[in-house]
PDB file of C-alpha atoms in Angstrom:
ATOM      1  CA  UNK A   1       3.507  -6.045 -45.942  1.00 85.00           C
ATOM      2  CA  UNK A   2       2.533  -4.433 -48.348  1.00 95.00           C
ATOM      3  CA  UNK A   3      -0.414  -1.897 -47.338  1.00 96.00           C
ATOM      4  CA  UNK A   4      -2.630  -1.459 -50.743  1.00 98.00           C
ATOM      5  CA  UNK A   5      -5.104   1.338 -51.091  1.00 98.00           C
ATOM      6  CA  UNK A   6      -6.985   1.618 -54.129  1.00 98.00           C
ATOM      7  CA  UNK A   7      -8.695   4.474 -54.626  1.00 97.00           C
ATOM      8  CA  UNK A   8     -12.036   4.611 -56.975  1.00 97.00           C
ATOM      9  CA  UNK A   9     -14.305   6.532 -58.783  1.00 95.00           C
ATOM     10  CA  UNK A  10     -18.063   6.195 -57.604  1.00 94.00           C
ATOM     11  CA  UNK A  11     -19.339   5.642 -61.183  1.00 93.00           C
ATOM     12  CA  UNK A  12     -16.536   2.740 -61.656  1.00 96.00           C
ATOM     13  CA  UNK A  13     -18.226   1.133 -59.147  1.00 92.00           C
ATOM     14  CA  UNK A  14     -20.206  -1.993 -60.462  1.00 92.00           C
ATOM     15  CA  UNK A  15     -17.723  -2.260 -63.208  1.00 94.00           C
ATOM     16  CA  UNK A  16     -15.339  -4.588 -61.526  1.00 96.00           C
ATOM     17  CA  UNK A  17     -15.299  -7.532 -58.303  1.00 96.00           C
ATOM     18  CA  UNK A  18     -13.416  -5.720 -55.284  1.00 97.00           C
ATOM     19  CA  UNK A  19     -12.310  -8.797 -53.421  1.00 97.00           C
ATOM     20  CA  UNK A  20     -11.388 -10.665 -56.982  1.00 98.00           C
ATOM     21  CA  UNK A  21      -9.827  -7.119 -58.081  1.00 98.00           C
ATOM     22  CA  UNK A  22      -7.862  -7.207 -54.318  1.00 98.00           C
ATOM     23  CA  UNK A  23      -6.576 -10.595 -54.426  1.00 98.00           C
ATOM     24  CA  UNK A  24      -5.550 -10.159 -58.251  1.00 98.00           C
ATOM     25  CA  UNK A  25      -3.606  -7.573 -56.679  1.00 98.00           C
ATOM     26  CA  UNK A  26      -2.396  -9.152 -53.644  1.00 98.00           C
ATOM     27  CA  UNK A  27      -1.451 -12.220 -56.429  1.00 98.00           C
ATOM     28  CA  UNK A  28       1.127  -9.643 -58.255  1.00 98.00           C
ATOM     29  CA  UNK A  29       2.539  -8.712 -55.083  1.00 98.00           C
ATOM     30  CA  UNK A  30       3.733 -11.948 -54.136  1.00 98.00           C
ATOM     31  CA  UNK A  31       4.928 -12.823 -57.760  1.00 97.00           C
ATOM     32  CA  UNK A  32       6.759  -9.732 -58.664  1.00 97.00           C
ATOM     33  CA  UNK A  33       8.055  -7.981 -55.112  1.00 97.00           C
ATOM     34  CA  UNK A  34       8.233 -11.488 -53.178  1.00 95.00           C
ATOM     35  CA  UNK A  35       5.589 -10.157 -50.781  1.00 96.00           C
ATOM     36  CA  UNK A  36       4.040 -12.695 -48.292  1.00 95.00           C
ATOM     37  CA  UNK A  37       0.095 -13.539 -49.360  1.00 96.00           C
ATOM     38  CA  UNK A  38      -1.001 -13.328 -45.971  1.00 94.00           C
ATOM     39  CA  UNK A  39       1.290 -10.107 -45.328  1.00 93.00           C
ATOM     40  CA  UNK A  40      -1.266  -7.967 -48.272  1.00 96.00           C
ATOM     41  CA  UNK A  41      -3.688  -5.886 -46.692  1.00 96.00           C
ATOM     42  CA  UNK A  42      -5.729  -4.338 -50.001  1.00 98.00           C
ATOM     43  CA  UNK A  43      -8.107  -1.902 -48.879  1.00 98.00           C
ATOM     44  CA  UNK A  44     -10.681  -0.100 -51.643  1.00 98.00           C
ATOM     45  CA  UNK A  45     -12.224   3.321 -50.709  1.00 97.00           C
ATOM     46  CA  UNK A  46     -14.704   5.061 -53.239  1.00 96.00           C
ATOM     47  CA  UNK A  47     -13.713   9.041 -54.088  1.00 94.00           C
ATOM     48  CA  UNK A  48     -15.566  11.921 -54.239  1.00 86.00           C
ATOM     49  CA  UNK A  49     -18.019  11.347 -56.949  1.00 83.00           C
ATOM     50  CA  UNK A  50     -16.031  14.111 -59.274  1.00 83.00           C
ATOM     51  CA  UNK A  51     -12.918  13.895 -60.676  1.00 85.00           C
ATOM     52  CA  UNK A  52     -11.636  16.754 -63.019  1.00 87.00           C
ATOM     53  CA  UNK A  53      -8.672  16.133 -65.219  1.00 86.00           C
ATOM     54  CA  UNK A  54      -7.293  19.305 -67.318  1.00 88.00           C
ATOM     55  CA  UNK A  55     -10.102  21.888 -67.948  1.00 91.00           C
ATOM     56  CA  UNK A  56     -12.363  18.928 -67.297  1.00 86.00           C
ATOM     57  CA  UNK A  57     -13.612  19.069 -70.567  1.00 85.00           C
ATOM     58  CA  UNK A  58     -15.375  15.720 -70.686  1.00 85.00           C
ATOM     59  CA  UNK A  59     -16.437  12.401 -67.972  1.00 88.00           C
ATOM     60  CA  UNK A  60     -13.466  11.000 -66.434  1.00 92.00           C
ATOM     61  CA  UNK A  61     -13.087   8.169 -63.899  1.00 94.00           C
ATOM     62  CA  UNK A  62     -10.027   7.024 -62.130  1.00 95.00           C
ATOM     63  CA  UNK A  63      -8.595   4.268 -60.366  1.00 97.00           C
ATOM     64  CA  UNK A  64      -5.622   5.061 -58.285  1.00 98.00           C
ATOM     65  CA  UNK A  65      -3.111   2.404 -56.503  1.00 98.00           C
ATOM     66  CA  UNK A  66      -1.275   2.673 -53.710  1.00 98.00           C
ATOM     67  CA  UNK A  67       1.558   0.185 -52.144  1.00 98.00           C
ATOM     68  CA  UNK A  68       3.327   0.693 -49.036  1.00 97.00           C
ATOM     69  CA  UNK A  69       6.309  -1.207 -48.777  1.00 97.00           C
ATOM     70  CA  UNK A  70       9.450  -2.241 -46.993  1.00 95.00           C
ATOM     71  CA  UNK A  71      12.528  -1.307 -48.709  1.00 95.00           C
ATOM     72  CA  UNK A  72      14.575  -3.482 -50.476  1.00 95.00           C
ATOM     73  CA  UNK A  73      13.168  -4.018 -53.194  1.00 96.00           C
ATOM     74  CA  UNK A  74      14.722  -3.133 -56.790  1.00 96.00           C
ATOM     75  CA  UNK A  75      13.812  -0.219 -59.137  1.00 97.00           C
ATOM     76  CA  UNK A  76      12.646  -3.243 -61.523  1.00 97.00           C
ATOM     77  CA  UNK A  77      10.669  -5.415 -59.466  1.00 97.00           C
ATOM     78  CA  UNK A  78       8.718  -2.221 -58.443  1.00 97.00           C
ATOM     79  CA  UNK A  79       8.390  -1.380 -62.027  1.00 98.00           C
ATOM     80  CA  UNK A  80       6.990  -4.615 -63.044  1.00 98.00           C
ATOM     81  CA  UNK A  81       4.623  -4.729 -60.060  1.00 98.00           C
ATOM     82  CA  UNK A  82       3.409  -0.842 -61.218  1.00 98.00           C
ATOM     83  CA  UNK A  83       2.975  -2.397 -65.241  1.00 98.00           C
ATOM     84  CA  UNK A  84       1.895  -5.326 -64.010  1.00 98.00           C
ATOM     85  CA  UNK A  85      -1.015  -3.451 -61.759  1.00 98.00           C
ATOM     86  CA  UNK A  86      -1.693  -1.030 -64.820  1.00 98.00           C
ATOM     87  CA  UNK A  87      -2.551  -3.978 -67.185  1.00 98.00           C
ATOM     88  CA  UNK A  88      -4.758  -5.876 -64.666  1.00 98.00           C
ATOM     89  CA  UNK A  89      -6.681  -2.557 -63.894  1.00 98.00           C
ATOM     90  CA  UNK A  90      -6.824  -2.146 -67.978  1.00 97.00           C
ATOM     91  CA  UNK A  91      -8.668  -5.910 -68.282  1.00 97.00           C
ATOM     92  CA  UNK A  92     -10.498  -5.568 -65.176  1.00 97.00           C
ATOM     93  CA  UNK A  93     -12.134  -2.345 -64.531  1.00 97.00           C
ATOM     94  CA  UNK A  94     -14.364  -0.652 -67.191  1.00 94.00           C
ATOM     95  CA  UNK A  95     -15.299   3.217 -67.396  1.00 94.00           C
ATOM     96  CA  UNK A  96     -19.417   4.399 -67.901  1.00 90.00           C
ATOM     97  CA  UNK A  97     -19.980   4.875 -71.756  1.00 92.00           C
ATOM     98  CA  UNK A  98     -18.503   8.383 -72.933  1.00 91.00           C
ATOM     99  CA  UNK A  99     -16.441   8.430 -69.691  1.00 93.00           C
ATOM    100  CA  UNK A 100     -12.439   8.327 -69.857  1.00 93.00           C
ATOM    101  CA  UNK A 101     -10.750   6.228 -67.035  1.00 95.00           C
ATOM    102  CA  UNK A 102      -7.447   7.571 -66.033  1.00 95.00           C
ATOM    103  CA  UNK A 103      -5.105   4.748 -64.118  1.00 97.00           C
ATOM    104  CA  UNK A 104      -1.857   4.944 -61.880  1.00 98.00           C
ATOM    105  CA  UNK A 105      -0.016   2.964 -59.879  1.00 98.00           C
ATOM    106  CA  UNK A 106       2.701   4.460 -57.335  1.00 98.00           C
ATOM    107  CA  UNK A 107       4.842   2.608 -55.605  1.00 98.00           C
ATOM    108  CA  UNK A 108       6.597   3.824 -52.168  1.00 97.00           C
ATOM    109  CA  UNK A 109       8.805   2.401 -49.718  1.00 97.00           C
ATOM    110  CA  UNK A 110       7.924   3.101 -45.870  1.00 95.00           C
ATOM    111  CA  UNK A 111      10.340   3.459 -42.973  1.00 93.00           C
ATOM    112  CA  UNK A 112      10.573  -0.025 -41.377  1.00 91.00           C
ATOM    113  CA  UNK A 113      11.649   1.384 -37.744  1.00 92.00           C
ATOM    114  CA  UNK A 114       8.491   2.951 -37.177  1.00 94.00           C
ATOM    115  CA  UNK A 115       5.798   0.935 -38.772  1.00 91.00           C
ATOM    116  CA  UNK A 116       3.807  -1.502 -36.729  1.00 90.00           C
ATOM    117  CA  UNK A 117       0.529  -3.267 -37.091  1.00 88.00           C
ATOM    118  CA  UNK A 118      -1.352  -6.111 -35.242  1.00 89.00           C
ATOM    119  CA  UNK A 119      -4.327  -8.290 -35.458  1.00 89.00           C
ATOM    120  CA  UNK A 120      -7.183  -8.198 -33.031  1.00 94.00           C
ATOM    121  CA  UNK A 121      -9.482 -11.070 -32.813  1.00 95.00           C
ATOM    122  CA  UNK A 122     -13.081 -10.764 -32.358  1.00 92.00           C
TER     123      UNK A 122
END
């Protein structure tokens, strides 16, 4: 644990590595909410190709971040992983000239009694 979506704008696309991006990621995880490495499961999905912020007056992009995680940890350490995250998405990912890239970060704990998850091998 933790589960990590990050959700992306089409047009962000070549702007940034996924798999360095995910295990930049997975990296803050361990330092911040003591997460396990091999216990990160990052997953990107591209968005619809339009995102509208306000009156959507101009080009915006947006990167959105997800963790799933077992309670226990503190208000702080999930506020340094969410500022950490922010920052690394601010060096890392760069918007289309003219466009405006909107990031968050949201942190959530899930209910430990009924998660589960396995590994199949092929």
């Amino acid at each position: 644990m933790p589960q990590i979506s990050v959700d992306y704008s089409p047009s962000l696309a070549g702007s940034f590595d996924r798999r360095e991006l995910g295990v930049a990621i997975n990296r803050l995880a361990v330092e911040t909410i003591d997460a396990t490495p091999s216990g990160c499961k990052t997953v990107f999905r591209q968005t619809d190709p339009e995102v509208v912020v306000g009156f959507g007056e101009r080009a915006e992009a947006q990167v959105f971040v997800q963790f799933q995680i077992f309670p226990g940890r503190t208000p702080e350490a999930k506020a340094a992983l969410t500022e950490a995250v922010l920052a690394l998405l601010a060096e890392r990912v760069r918007p289309a000239p003219g466009e405006r890239l909107q990031l968050a970060v949201d942190v959530r704990d899930i209910d430990r009694g009924a998660y589960r998850n396995t590994a199949v091998e092929g």
